[in-house]
Amino acid sequence: MTDAPRPEARAPRGFNDRRARDLAAERQILAKVSAVYERYGFEAFDTGAFEYADALGKFLPDADRPNEGVFALQDDDEQWMALRYDLTAPLARFVAETKEGLPKPFRRYAFGPVWRNEKPGPGRFREFIQCDADTVGSARPEADAEIIAMAVEGLEAAGLPAGSAVIKINNRKLLNGLLTTAGVQNDVQKLAVLRAVDKLDRLGPEGVRLLLGEGRKDESGDFTKGAGLNAAGAEAVLAFVGAGLSGRAETLDQIANIIGGSAEGDAGLAELAAIDKALTSLGVGVERAAFDPSIVRGLEYYTGAVFEAELLLKTKDEKGRGVRFGSIGGGGRYDDLVARFTGEQVPATGFSFGVSRLVSALRAAGRDLGDAVRGPVVVIAFTPDDMAHYFSVVGELRAAGIPAEVYLGSAGMKAQMKYADRRMAPAAIMLGGDEIAAGKVTIKDLDLGRVLSSGVADNAEWREQRPGQQTIDRAELVAAVRKILEAGQ
RNA sequence: GCCGCCUUAGCUCAGUUGGUUAGAGCGCUAGAUUGUGGCUCUAGAGGUCCUCGGUUCGAAUCCGAGAGGUGGUACCA
């Protein structure tokens, strides 16, 4: 032994270990969503985990803070590389790189881990699985509509029942038109107004009014400086974000009354009208996709339509209080992203959601998702001398498509039964000297035993009964195990 | 990033006006039961009392700094 300090066994913060239960849920969601996306004509396309840092966009590592926002390292040619923080930026790089050879519009979907180097919190990690779909090379509003329709259907396929989530849609051009109407002068004020609007669902109209004007002090005493709009401007903004409780066409009419006339606003209205029409013909009603003028999303990024998937299911925390889960995904039109590389504008639109976030949303809503991960049938190992017999049993079961294993630890039989129980094995198989000599095998139905044992208080009786246990001819093994598995369905 | 609160066993937590050997429940390991998962009983393992520094005869306890967690706020491509 040396005096070297022992390493502390812990995962870096913000990184998760995921066991079978979570992985099963994730895979199930991804399989279902992929099937929907492929049905819409989207092809699978993935990129590597690393990109050159300058390709990722605004968070460029510099010499002082190379890891701001992203995980970055220097390649042996001194170039900065960074782990991707989403799936969209790498796609833009790929499209710019291969634009000659790509059939356009290019429709693709992808899922995989992304990494963000920032402070983790509850439900917020530094590595998480994202699922993303994009159409690159179409400026048509119908491309947005199709992404929205697909998102709706994908989330439903993933396990969100109809009516439990809604896609809320807005258009950045409307917001820009609104800013003109409200008399916003510069970019600083513009950002402040958009941030204020974004908080409508949390702070309510009064909170937003304060943020639009002088500013607002929150419960912790922290003061957030306001946008400094005059009263008329603030009213216009509030009237705008207050629209959108009715049907899609009605919402557009209301908005037109407030901001109609500005060129950009009118363009946004026309796009939303086209999206409405396409959604209707795709069979997506207002209960699944609605216009909501208060949706903002990322400020620097989106150029046209923006969408956000909001969970409507009532969820509760462990104390039984209602919790609003809020956004489970979002997206929009980003026409400038490829132009960063080529100088040539390539219109694009997409939607992405966090897979583990969706899993926890479904769980919070009381949906079972891979909750009962069954273990294999466990063959009890009595003595090393009979290993050959044990392995012939698992071989038979595996050949029949039944997950099975020989217990390979060193514990006694009692511990082996406990092991089988804890792994949620459907059955344990006992092949001791007696059975081998008689050409028999003993099968214990662990599920049945679980049920029967609740009615037995006395231990001697419990042992006597051997609940759920049967000894049969060796040749009937597979059939008997199958029967147990079917009963457990 | 900024502000508040918290940190004692694998988990949930108790404790001490600063005083020998730091506790409980659950969980874990094993025995009662030499071939049987539950129940019951019994025993055992498991702790740098977050870290470093200070005050003190003496610190898990008081003070300071840091780390981690958490709630709010900011940001969220």
Coordinates of C-alpha atoms (C1' of nucleotides) in Angstrom, one line a residue:
Chain A
M1 CA 0.0 0.0 0.0
T2 CA 1.0 3.6 -0.6
D3 CA 0.1 6.8 1.1
A4 CA -1.5 8.2 -2.0
P5 CA -4.9 9.6 -1.1
R6 CA -7.8 7.5 -2.2
P7 CA -10.0 9.1 -4.8
E8 CA -13.4 10.1 -3.7
A9 CA -16.0 8.0 -5.4
R10 CA -18.5 10.5 -6.9
A11 CA -19.7 11.6 -10.3
P12 CA -18.9 15.2 -11.3
R13 CA -21.8 17.4 -10.4
G14 CA -24.3 17.8 -13.1
F15 CA -23.5 14.4 -14.5
N16 CA -25.9 11.6 -14.0
D17 CA -25.6 7.8 -13.6
R18 CA -28.7 6.2 -15.1
R19 CA -29.9 2.8 -14.3
A20 CA -32.0 0.4 -16.3
R21 CA -35.3 2.0 -15.2
D22 CA -34.3 5.4 -16.7
L23 CA -32.6 4.0 -19.7
A24 CA -35.6 1.9 -20.6
A25 CA -37.9 4.9 -20.4
E26 CA -35.5 7.0 -22.5
R27 CA -35.2 4.3 -25.2
Q28 CA -38.9 3.8 -25.3
I29 CA -39.5 7.5 -25.9
L30 CA -36.7 7.7 -28.5
A31 CA -38.0 4.7 -30.4
K32 CA -41.6 6.0 -30.5
V33 CA -40.5 9.6 -31.4
S34 CA -38.1 8.4 -34.1
A35 CA -40.8 6.3 -35.7
V36 CA -43.1 9.4 -35.9
Y37 CA -40.3 11.6 -37.3
E38 CA -39.4 9.1 -39.9
R39 CA -43.0 8.8 -40.9
Y40 CA -42.8 12.5 -41.6
G41 CA -39.9 11.9 -44.0
F42 CA -37.1 13.0 -41.7
E43 CA -33.8 11.1 -41.9
A44 CA -31.6 10.2 -39.0
F45 CA -28.4 12.3 -39.0
D46 CA -25.9 12.7 -36.2
T47 CA -22.6 14.5 -35.8
G48 CA -19.7 14.0 -33.4
A49 CA -19.6 15.2 -29.9
F50 CA -17.0 17.8 -30.6
E51 CA -17.1 20.9 -32.8
Y52 CA -14.4 23.5 -33.3
A53 CA -15.3 26.1 -30.8
D54 CA -15.7 28.9 -33.3
A55 CA -18.4 26.9 -35.2
L56 CA -20.5 26.8 -32.1
G57 CA -21.4 30.4 -32.2
K58 CA -21.5 33.1 -29.6
F59 CA -19.7 31.4 -26.8
L60 CA -16.3 31.6 -28.2
P61 CA -13.6 30.3 -25.8
D62 CA -11.0 32.9 -25.3
A63 CA -7.7 32.6 -23.6
D64 CA -9.0 33.8 -20.2
R65 CA -12.2 31.8 -20.1
P66 CA -12.0 28.9 -22.5
N67 CA -14.8 27.0 -20.7
E68 CA -17.5 29.7 -20.5
G69 CA -20.7 27.9 -21.3
V70 CA -19.1 25.0 -23.1
F71 CA -16.6 22.3 -22.3
A72 CA -13.6 23.1 -24.4
L73 CA -10.1 21.8 -24.9
Q74 CA -7.3 22.5 -27.2
D75 CA -6.4 20.1 -29.9
D76 CA -2.8 19.2 -30.7
D77 CA -2.9 21.8 -33.5
E78 CA -3.9 24.4 -30.9
Q79 CA -7.4 24.8 -32.2
W80 CA -10.1 25.0 -29.6
M81 CA -12.7 22.2 -29.7
A82 CA -15.8 22.2 -27.6
L83 CA -18.5 19.6 -26.8
R84 CA -21.7 20.5 -28.6
Y85 CA -24.2 22.3 -26.4
D86 CA -27.1 21.5 -28.7
L87 CA -27.8 19.6 -31.9
T88 CA -28.6 22.6 -34.1
A89 CA -25.3 24.3 -34.3
P90 CA -23.5 21.2 -35.5
L91 CA -26.3 20.7 -38.1
A92 CA -25.7 24.3 -39.4
R93 CA -22.0 23.5 -39.7
F94 CA -22.7 20.3 -41.6
V95 CA -25.1 22.0 -44.0
A96 CA -22.6 24.8 -44.6
E97 CA -19.8 22.3 -45.2
T98 CA -21.7 20.0 -47.6
K99 CA -24.2 22.4 -49.1
E100 CA -23.5 21.4 -52.6
G101 CA -24.2 17.7 -52.2
L102 CA -27.3 17.9 -50.0
P103 CA -30.8 17.5 -51.3
K104 CA -32.6 20.5 -50.1
P105 CA -34.7 21.0 -48.1
F106 CA -32.8 18.7 -45.8
R107 CA -35.0 17.1 -43.2
R108 CA -33.3 15.4 -40.4
Y109 CA -33.8 14.3 -36.8
A110 CA -31.2 13.4 -34.2
F111 CA -30.9 12.5 -30.6
G112 CA -27.9 12.3 -28.3
P113 CA -26.1 13.8 -25.4
V114 CA -25.3 17.5 -25.3
W115 CA -23.1 19.3 -22.7
R116 CA -23.4 22.6 -21.0
N117 CA -20.8 23.9 -18.7
E118 CA -22.9 25.9 -16.3
K119 CA -24.2 25.6 -12.7
P120 CA -26.4 22.5 -12.4
G121 CA -29.6 22.6 -10.4
P122 CA -32.6 20.3 -9.8
G123 CA -33.7 19.0 -13.2
R124 CA -30.9 20.8 -14.8
F125 CA -27.7 19.0 -15.7
R126 CA -24.4 19.5 -17.5
E127 CA -25.0 16.5 -19.7
F128 CA -28.4 15.5 -21.0
I129 CA -30.1 13.8 -24.0
Q130 CA -31.7 16.1 -26.5
C131 CA -34.0 15.0 -29.4
D132 CA -34.1 17.4 -32.3
A133 CA -35.7 17.7 -35.7
D134 CA -35.0 20.3 -38.3
T135 CA -35.8 21.3 -41.9
V136 CA -33.0 23.2 -43.5
G137 CA -33.5 25.0 -46.8
S138 CA -37.2 25.9 -46.7
A139 CA -38.5 29.4 -46.0
R140 CA -42.1 28.2 -46.2
P141 CA -44.3 28.6 -43.1
E142 CA -45.6 25.2 -43.9
A143 CA -42.2 23.9 -42.9
D144 CA -42.7 25.4 -39.5
A145 CA -46.3 24.0 -39.4
E146 CA -45.0 20.5 -40.2
I147 CA -42.4 20.7 -37.5
I148 CA -45.1 21.7 -35.0
A149 CA -47.5 19.0 -36.1
M150 CA -44.7 16.5 -35.8
A151 CA -43.7 17.7 -32.4
V152 CA -47.3 17.3 -31.2
E153 CA -47.6 13.8 -32.6
G154 CA -44.1 12.9 -31.3
L155 CA -44.9 14.0 -27.7
E156 CA -48.2 12.1 -27.8
A157 CA -46.4 9.0 -29.1
A158 CA -43.9 9.4 -26.3
G159 CA -46.7 8.9 -23.8
L160 CA -48.2 12.4 -23.3
P161 CA -51.9 11.8 -23.8
A162 CA -53.7 14.2 -26.1
G163 CA -54.6 17.4 -24.2
S164 CA -51.8 17.1 -21.7
A165 CA -49.4 19.3 -23.6
V166 CA -49.8 22.2 -26.0
I167 CA -47.4 23.8 -28.5
K168 CA -47.5 27.6 -28.1
I169 CA -46.5 29.5 -31.2
N170 CA -45.4 33.1 -31.7
N171 CA -43.4 35.0 -34.3
R172 CA -40.3 37.1 -33.6
K173 CA -41.4 39.4 -36.4
L174 CA -44.5 40.2 -34.4
L175 CA -42.4 41.1 -31.4
N176 CA -40.3 43.3 -33.5
G177 CA -43.3 45.0 -34.9
L178 CA -44.6 45.5 -31.4
L179 CA -41.4 47.1 -30.3
T180 CA -41.7 49.6 -33.1
T181 CA -45.3 50.4 -32.0
A182 CA -44.3 50.7 -28.4
G183 CA -41.6 53.2 -29.2
V184 CA -38.5 51.1 -28.3
Q185 CA -35.4 52.9 -29.3
N186 CA -32.3 50.7 -28.9
D187 CA -31.2 47.1 -28.5
V188 CA -30.8 47.4 -24.7
Q189 CA -34.4 48.4 -24.3
K190 CA -35.5 45.8 -26.8
L191 CA -33.9 43.0 -24.8
A192 CA -35.4 44.3 -21.6
V193 CA -38.9 44.4 -23.1
L194 CA -38.6 40.9 -24.5
R195 CA -37.3 39.5 -21.1
A196 CA -40.3 41.2 -19.4
V197 CA -42.7 39.6 -21.8
D198 CA -41.2 36.2 -21.3
K199 CA -42.1 36.4 -17.6
L200 CA -45.8 36.9 -18.1
D201 CA -46.6 33.3 -17.1
R202 CA -44.6 33.6 -13.9
L203 CA -45.2 37.2 -12.7
G204 CA -48.5 38.0 -14.3
P205 CA -49.5 41.2 -16.0
E206 CA -48.7 43.5 -13.0
G207 CA -45.2 42.1 -12.7
V208 CA -44.6 42.6 -16.4
R209 CA -46.0 46.1 -16.2
L210 CA -43.4 47.0 -13.6
L211 CA -40.6 45.4 -15.6
L212 CA -41.7 47.3 -18.7
G213 CA -41.6 50.6 -16.8
E214 CA -39.2 51.4 -13.9
G215 CA -38.4 48.0 -12.6
R216 CA -39.5 45.5 -10.0
K217 CA -38.4 44.4 -6.6
D218 CA -38.9 40.7 -5.9
E219 CA -39.5 38.9 -2.6
S220 CA -35.8 38.5 -1.9
G221 CA -35.4 42.3 -2.1
D222 CA -33.5 42.0 -5.4
F223 CA -34.3 44.9 -7.8
T224 CA -34.5 44.2 -11.5
K225 CA -34.2 47.3 -13.6
G226 CA -37.1 47.8 -15.9
A227 CA -37.2 48.6 -19.6
G228 CA -38.2 52.2 -19.1
L229 CA -41.1 52.3 -21.5
N230 CA -43.7 55.1 -21.0
A231 CA -47.2 54.1 -19.9
A232 CA -48.7 54.0 -23.4
G233 CA -45.9 51.8 -24.7
A234 CA -46.3 49.4 -21.7
E235 CA -50.1 49.2 -22.4
A236 CA -49.5 48.3 -26.0
V237 CA -47.1 45.5 -25.0
L238 CA -49.5 44.2 -22.4
A239 CA -52.5 44.3 -24.8
F240 CA -50.3 42.4 -27.3
V241 CA -49.3 39.6 -24.9
G242 CA -52.8 39.4 -23.5
A243 CA -54.2 38.3 -26.8
G244 CA -54.4 34.6 -27.6
L245 CA -56.9 32.9 -25.4
S246 CA -59.2 32.0 -28.2
G247 CA -58.9 30.2 -31.6
R248 CA -55.8 30.8 -33.8
A249 CA -57.5 33.0 -36.4
E250 CA -59.2 35.1 -33.6
T251 CA -55.8 35.6 -32.0
L252 CA -54.3 36.9 -35.2
D253 CA -57.2 39.3 -35.6
Q254 CA -56.6 40.7 -32.2
I255 CA -52.9 41.1 -32.8
A256 CA -53.4 42.8 -36.1
N257 CA -55.4 45.5 -34.4
I258 CA -52.6 46.2 -32.1
I259 CA -49.5 46.1 -34.3
G260 CA -50.9 46.0 -37.8
G261 CA -49.2 48.5 -40.1
S262 CA -45.6 47.9 -39.3
A263 CA -44.0 46.1 -42.2
E264 CA -42.3 43.4 -40.1
G265 CA -45.4 42.9 -38.0
D266 CA -47.5 42.3 -41.1
A267 CA -44.9 39.8 -42.4
G268 CA -45.2 37.9 -39.1
L269 CA -48.9 37.9 -39.3
A270 CA -48.9 36.5 -42.8
E271 CA -46.5 33.7 -41.7
L272 CA -48.7 32.8 -38.8
A273 CA -51.8 32.8 -40.9
A274 CA -50.1 30.3 -43.3
I275 CA -49.0 28.2 -40.3
D276 CA -52.6 28.2 -39.0
K277 CA -53.9 27.0 -42.4
A278 CA -51.3 24.3 -42.7
L279 CA -51.9 23.0 -39.2
T280 CA -55.6 22.9 -39.7
S281 CA -55.2 20.8 -42.9
L282 CA -52.7 18.6 -41.0
G283 CA -55.5 18.0 -38.4
V284 CA -53.9 19.9 -35.6
G285 CA -56.4 22.0 -33.7
V286 CA -56.0 24.9 -31.3
E287 CA -56.1 22.5 -28.3
R288 CA -52.8 21.1 -29.4
A289 CA -51.1 24.1 -31.0
A290 CA -52.1 27.7 -30.2
F291 CA -50.8 31.1 -30.8
D292 CA -49.5 32.8 -27.7
P293 CA -47.9 36.3 -28.1
S294 CA -46.0 36.0 -24.8
I295 CA -43.7 33.3 -26.1
V296 CA -40.2 34.7 -26.6
R297 CA -37.4 32.0 -26.4
G298 CA -33.8 32.7 -27.0
L299 CA -33.1 36.3 -27.8
E300 CA -30.3 36.3 -30.3
Y301 CA -31.1 33.2 -32.2
Y302 CA -34.6 33.0 -33.7
T303 CA -35.6 35.0 -36.7
G304 CA -39.3 34.1 -37.3
A305 CA -41.7 31.6 -35.8
V306 CA -40.9 30.4 -32.3
F307 CA -42.6 27.5 -30.5
E308 CA -42.6 26.2 -27.0
A309 CA -44.1 22.9 -25.8
E310 CA -45.8 23.4 -22.5
L311 CA -47.0 20.6 -20.1
L312 CA -50.5 21.1 -19.0
L313 CA -50.7 18.0 -16.8
K314 CA -51.1 18.8 -13.1
T315 CA -48.0 17.5 -11.3
K316 CA -47.3 17.4 -7.6
D317 CA -44.1 17.5 -5.6
E318 CA -43.4 15.1 -2.7
K319 CA -45.3 17.4 -0.4
G320 CA -48.4 17.2 -2.5
R321 CA -48.3 20.8 -3.7
G322 CA -49.1 21.5 -7.3
V323 CA -46.1 22.2 -9.4
R324 CA -46.0 23.8 -12.8
F325 CA -43.6 21.9 -15.0
G326 CA -43.6 24.4 -17.7
S327 CA -41.6 24.1 -20.9
I328 CA -40.5 20.6 -22.0
G329 CA -39.2 21.7 -25.4
G330 CA -39.0 24.4 -27.9
G331 CA -37.8 25.6 -31.2
G332 CA -38.4 28.0 -34.1
R333 CA -37.0 29.5 -37.2
Y334 CA -33.3 30.3 -37.4
D335 CA -32.6 31.7 -40.8
D336 CA -29.2 33.1 -40.0
L337 CA -27.4 30.2 -38.5
V338 CA -25.9 28.7 -41.7
A339 CA -25.1 32.2 -43.0
R340 CA -22.6 32.5 -40.2
F341 CA -20.4 30.1 -42.2
T342 CA -21.2 30.8 -45.8
G343 CA -22.6 34.4 -45.8
E344 CA -25.5 33.0 -47.7
Q345 CA -28.8 32.9 -45.9
V346 CA -30.2 29.4 -45.6
P347 CA -33.7 29.3 -44.0
A348 CA -34.2 26.7 -41.3
T349 CA -36.6 25.7 -38.7
G350 CA -36.6 23.0 -35.9
F351 CA -37.8 21.7 -32.6
S352 CA -36.0 20.0 -29.8
F353 CA -36.9 18.6 -26.4
G354 CA -34.9 17.2 -23.4
V355 CA -35.5 13.5 -23.2
S356 CA -34.8 13.1 -19.5
R357 CA -36.9 16.2 -18.7
L358 CA -39.8 14.5 -20.6
V359 CA -39.2 11.3 -18.6
S360 CA -39.5 13.2 -15.3
A361 CA -42.5 15.1 -16.6
L362 CA -44.2 11.9 -17.5
R363 CA -43.3 10.4 -14.1
A364 CA -44.5 13.5 -12.2
A365 CA -47.7 13.1 -14.1
G366 CA -48.1 9.6 -12.8
R367 CA -47.3 7.8 -16.0
D368 CA -45.5 4.4 -15.6
L369 CA -42.4 4.4 -17.8
G370 CA -40.1 1.4 -17.6
D371 CA -40.9 1.3 -13.9
A372 CA -40.9 -2.4 -13.6
V373 CA -37.6 -3.5 -15.1
R374 CA -37.7 -7.2 -14.9
G375 CA -34.5 -9.2 -14.1
P376 CA -33.6 -12.5 -15.8
V377 CA -34.6 -15.9 -14.6
V378 CA -32.0 -16.8 -12.0
V379 CA -30.5 -20.3 -11.8
I380 CA -29.4 -21.0 -8.3
A381 CA -25.8 -22.3 -8.0
F382 CA -25.5 -25.0 -5.3
T383 CA -22.1 -26.3 -6.0
P384 CA -19.3 -25.5 -8.5
D385 CA -19.3 -29.2 -9.5
D386 CA -22.7 -28.9 -11.2
M387 CA -21.9 -25.7 -13.2
A388 CA -22.3 -27.6 -16.5
H389 CA -25.9 -28.4 -15.6
Y390 CA -26.7 -24.8 -14.6
F391 CA -25.3 -23.5 -17.9
S392 CA -27.2 -26.0 -20.0
V393 CA -30.4 -24.7 -18.3
V394 CA -29.6 -21.0 -19.0
G395 CA -28.6 -22.0 -22.5
E396 CA -32.0 -23.5 -23.2
L397 CA -33.8 -20.6 -21.8
R398 CA -31.7 -18.1 -23.7
A399 CA -32.2 -20.1 -26.9
A400 CA -36.0 -19.8 -26.2
G401 CA -35.6 -16.0 -26.0
I402 CA -35.9 -15.9 -22.2
P403 CA -33.4 -13.7 -20.3
A404 CA -31.6 -16.0 -17.9
E405 CA -28.4 -16.2 -15.8
V406 CA -26.5 -18.5 -13.5
Y407 CA -25.8 -16.9 -10.1
L408 CA -22.1 -16.3 -10.3
G409 CA -21.5 -14.9 -6.8
S410 CA -20.2 -16.8 -3.9
A411 CA -23.1 -16.5 -1.4
G412 CA -25.3 -19.3 -0.1
M413 CA -28.7 -20.2 -1.3
K414 CA -30.6 -17.9 0.9
A415 CA -28.7 -14.9 -0.4
Q416 CA -29.1 -16.2 -3.9
M417 CA -32.9 -16.2 -3.5
K418 CA -32.7 -12.7 -2.1
Y419 CA -30.6 -11.7 -5.1
A420 CA -33.2 -13.0 -7.5
D421 CA -35.9 -11.2 -5.6
R422 CA -34.1 -7.9 -5.6
R423 CA -33.4 -8.2 -9.3
M424 CA -37.1 -8.6 -9.9
A425 CA -36.5 -12.1 -11.4
P426 CA -39.8 -13.7 -12.5
A427 CA -38.5 -17.1 -11.4
A428 CA -35.7 -18.9 -9.7
I429 CA -34.6 -22.3 -10.9
M430 CA -33.2 -24.9 -8.5
L431 CA -31.2 -27.7 -9.9
G432 CA -29.6 -29.4 -6.9
G433 CA -28.2 -32.9 -6.6
D434 CA -31.6 -34.4 -6.0
E435 CA -33.2 -32.9 -9.1
I436 CA -30.2 -33.7 -11.3
A437 CA -30.3 -37.4 -10.2
A438 CA -34.0 -37.6 -10.9
G439 CA -34.0 -35.8 -14.2
K440 CA -36.1 -33.0 -12.6
V441 CA -35.9 -29.3 -12.1
T442 CA -37.6 -27.1 -9.4
I443 CA -39.0 -23.8 -10.5
K444 CA -40.1 -21.1 -8.1
D445 CA -42.5 -18.5 -9.3
L446 CA -41.2 -15.5 -7.4
D447 CA -44.2 -13.2 -8.3
L448 CA -46.7 -15.8 -7.1
G449 CA -44.6 -16.4 -4.0
R450 CA -44.6 -12.6 -3.3
V451 CA -48.4 -12.6 -3.4
L452 CA -48.9 -15.8 -1.3
S453 CA -46.3 -14.8 1.3
S454 CA -48.4 -11.9 2.5
G455 CA -51.0 -14.2 4.0
V456 CA -48.5 -16.3 5.9
A457 CA -47.3 -15.0 9.3
D458 CA -45.6 -18.1 10.7
N459 CA -42.1 -18.8 9.4
A460 CA -42.3 -22.6 9.7
E461 CA -45.5 -22.6 7.7
W462 CA -44.0 -20.3 5.2
R463 CA -41.1 -22.6 4.7
E464 CA -43.3 -25.6 4.6
Q465 CA -45.5 -24.3 1.9
R466 CA -42.8 -23.3 -0.5
P467 CA -45.2 -20.9 -2.2
G468 CA -45.2 -20.8 -5.9
Q469 CA -42.8 -23.7 -6.2
Q470 CA -43.1 -26.8 -8.4
T471 CA -40.8 -29.7 -9.4
I472 CA -41.2 -30.9 -12.9
D473 CA -39.5 -33.0 -15.5
R474 CA -36.4 -31.4 -16.9
A475 CA -37.8 -31.6 -20.4
E476 CA -40.7 -29.3 -19.5
L477 CA -38.5 -26.5 -18.2
V478 CA -38.9 -24.0 -21.0
A479 CA -42.7 -24.5 -21.3
A480 CA -43.1 -24.0 -17.5
V481 CA -41.0 -20.9 -17.4
R482 CA -42.9 -19.4 -20.3
K483 CA -46.2 -20.0 -18.5
I484 CA -44.9 -18.1 -15.5
L485 CA -43.7 -15.2 -17.7
E486 CA -47.1 -15.0 -19.5
A487 CA -48.9 -15.0 -16.2
G488 CA -46.8 -12.0 -15.1
Q489 CA -47.7 -9.9 -18.1
Chain B
rG1 C1' -23.2 35.9 -11.6
rC2 C1' -25.9 38.1 -7.1
rC3 C1' -28.9 37.2 -2.3
rG4 C1' -30.9 33.8 1.6
rC5 C1' -30.9 29.1 4.0
rC6 C1' -28.6 24.3 4.8
rU7 C1' -24.4 20.3 5.3
rU8 C1' -23.9 14.6 11.5
rA9 C1' -23.9 6.6 9.1
rG10 C1' -25.8 4.3 2.3
rC11 C1' -31.0 7.2 3.2
rU12 C1' -34.2 10.3 6.5
rC13 C1' -32.9 12.8 10.7
rA14 C1' -31.9 13.5 16.4
rG15 C1' -28.1 15.5 19.5
rU16 C1' -24.7 19.1 22.5
rU17 C1' -25.6 26.3 27.5
rG18 C1' -18.2 23.7 24.3
rG19 C1' -16.5 18.1 28.2
rU20 C1' -14.7 10.8 28.2
rU21 C1' -16.5 5.9 23.8
rA22 C1' -21.7 10.7 18.6
rG23 C1' -27.3 8.2 18.5
rA24 C1' -32.3 6.4 16.2
rG25 C1' -35.4 4.5 12.3
rC26 C1' -34.9 2.6 7.6
rG27 C1' -31.4 0.1 4.5
rC28 C1' -27.1 -3.4 4.4
rU29 C1' -24.4 -8.2 6.1
rA30 C1' -25.1 -12.6 8.9
rG31 C1' -27.5 -16.1 12.4
rA32 C1' -32.0 -18.4 14.3
rU33 C1' -33.8 -21.6 9.3
rU34 C1' -26.8 -27.1 7.2
rG35 C1' -31.7 -26.4 -0.1
rU36 C1' -35.5 -21.2 -0.2
rG37 C1' -36.8 -14.2 -1.4
rG38 C1' -41.6 -12.3 2.8
rC39 C1' -42.7 -11.8 8.6
rU40 C1' -40.3 -12.0 13.6
rC41 C1' -36.1 -12.1 16.9
rU42 C1' -30.7 -11.6 17.6
rA43 C1' -26.0 -9.9 16.3
rG44 C1' -22.6 -7.2 13.2
rA45 C1' -20.5 -3.8 9.7
rG46 C1' -20.8 1.2 8.5
rG47 C1' -18.9 8.1 10.7
rU48 C1' -12.2 12.8 8.6
rC49 C1' -20.0 15.2 12.6
rC50 C1' -18.4 19.0 4.5
rU51 C1' -13.0 21.1 4.2
rC52 C1' -9.3 24.4 5.9
rG53 C1' -7.9 28.0 9.5
rG54 C1' -8.9 30.6 14.2
rU55 C1' -10.7 31.1 19.6
rU56 C1' -10.2 27.5 23.8
rC57 C1' -7.3 23.3 28.8
rG58 C1' -10.8 21.0 25.4
rA59 C1' -14.6 22.3 19.0
rA60 C1' -19.2 18.0 15.6
rU61 C1' -21.0 22.5 18.8
rC62 C1' -18.4 29.3 18.8
rC63 C1' -15.9 32.6 14.8
rG64 C1' -13.8 33.2 9.7
rA65 C1' -12.9 31.6 4.8
rG66 C1' -13.8 27.9 1.1
rA67 C1' -16.6 23.7 -1.2
rG68 C1' -21.1 21.3 -2.0
rG69 C1' -26.4 21.4 -1.8
rU70 C1' -30.9 24.1 -1.9
rG71 C1' -34.6 28.3 -2.7
rG72 C1' -35.0 33.0 -5.2
rU73 C1' -33.0 36.3 -9.0
rA74 C1' -30.1 36.8 -13.6
rC75 C1' -28.9 33.9 -17.9
rC76 C1' -30.5 29.9 -21.0
rA77 C1' -27.7 29.2 -27.8

